[in-house]
């Protein structure tokens, strides 16, 4: 299996735990991953510190890029990144992607992934959805993106908040085409 090149974008929507658990999981998958590029909005860092009580996003051994770094490799399709995961994905970010407005590295990378017909996974966290949100999700889906709401499952009988959040992250990892050992229904 060819190793994957993955972009992880973290926006300022609530749900920093999802980003943390995804980065933790990807750090354990070196045999499947060639490279992980990470970009975080300013609000994402603020939310991480508020919700998780630390700034451990700095501790990962991945390539981090400033939000306005249009020289990052994945700002161009020629870098051949396979998958982009936006976790959590704010509705503002989703709206900009849906309308093709590339104002920062997150939206530019999403635009690149879609135009190159590669895999874009947006883990939207807001609720309830307005008709504007639904129409933006429809537009991103029609453009080839995957909308994966941060809706946990409970049939694995999770005991901690981390286990609940991991049910979403495990689904995202599956959608990205990575192999993992996780709960499977009726397995």
mmCIF file of N, CA, C and O in Angstrom, residues 20-21 30 50 66 73 100:
data_model
loop_
_atom_site.group_PDB
_atom_site.id
_atom_site.type_symbol
_atom_site.label_atom_id
_atom_site.label_comp_id
_atom_site.label_asym_id
_atom_site.label_seq_id
_atom_site.Cartn_x
_atom_site.Cartn_y
_atom_site.Cartn_z
ATOM 1 N N UNK A 20 -7.397 16.618 18.481
ATOM 2 C CA UNK A 20 -6.358 15.985 19.292
ATOM 3 C C UNK A 20 -6.322 14.472 19.071
ATOM 4 O O UNK A 20 -5.257 13.884 18.853
ATOM 5 N N UNK A 21 -7.488 13.847 19.139
ATOM 6 C CA UNK A 21 -7.541 12.391 18.973
ATOM 7 C C UNK A 21 -7.127 11.966 17.563
ATOM 8 O O UNK A 21 -6.498 10.920 17.389
ATOM 9 N N UNK A 30 2.532 5.666 11.307
ATOM 10 C CA UNK A 30 3.670 6.015 10.453
ATOM 11 C C UNK A 30 3.863 5.015 9.311
ATOM 12 O O UNK A 30 4.366 5.378 8.246
ATOM 13 N N UNK A 50 -8.721 26.457 25.548
ATOM 14 C CA UNK A 50 -9.886 26.579 26.421
ATOM 15 C C UNK A 50 -10.490 25.208 26.739
ATOM 16 O O UNK A 50 -10.753 24.889 27.898
ATOM 17 N N UNK A 66 1.675 28.093 9.048
ATOM 18 C CA UNK A 66 0.838 29.231 9.442
ATOM 19 C C UNK A 66 -0.394 29.334 8.536
ATOM 20 O O UNK A 66 -0.342 28.950 7.355
ATOM 21 N N UNK A 73 3.285 23.294 0.812
ATOM 22 C CA UNK A 73 3.216 22.409 -0.353
ATOM 23 C C UNK A 73 1.784 22.107 -0.804
ATOM 24 O O UNK A 73 1.502 22.051 -1.996
ATOM 25 N N UNK A 100 -16.100 28.662 -2.936
ATOM 26 C CA UNK A 100 -14.812 28.825 -3.612
ATOM 27 C C UNK A 100 -14.020 30.033 -3.179
ATOM 28 O O UNK A 100 -13.193 30.542 -3.942
#
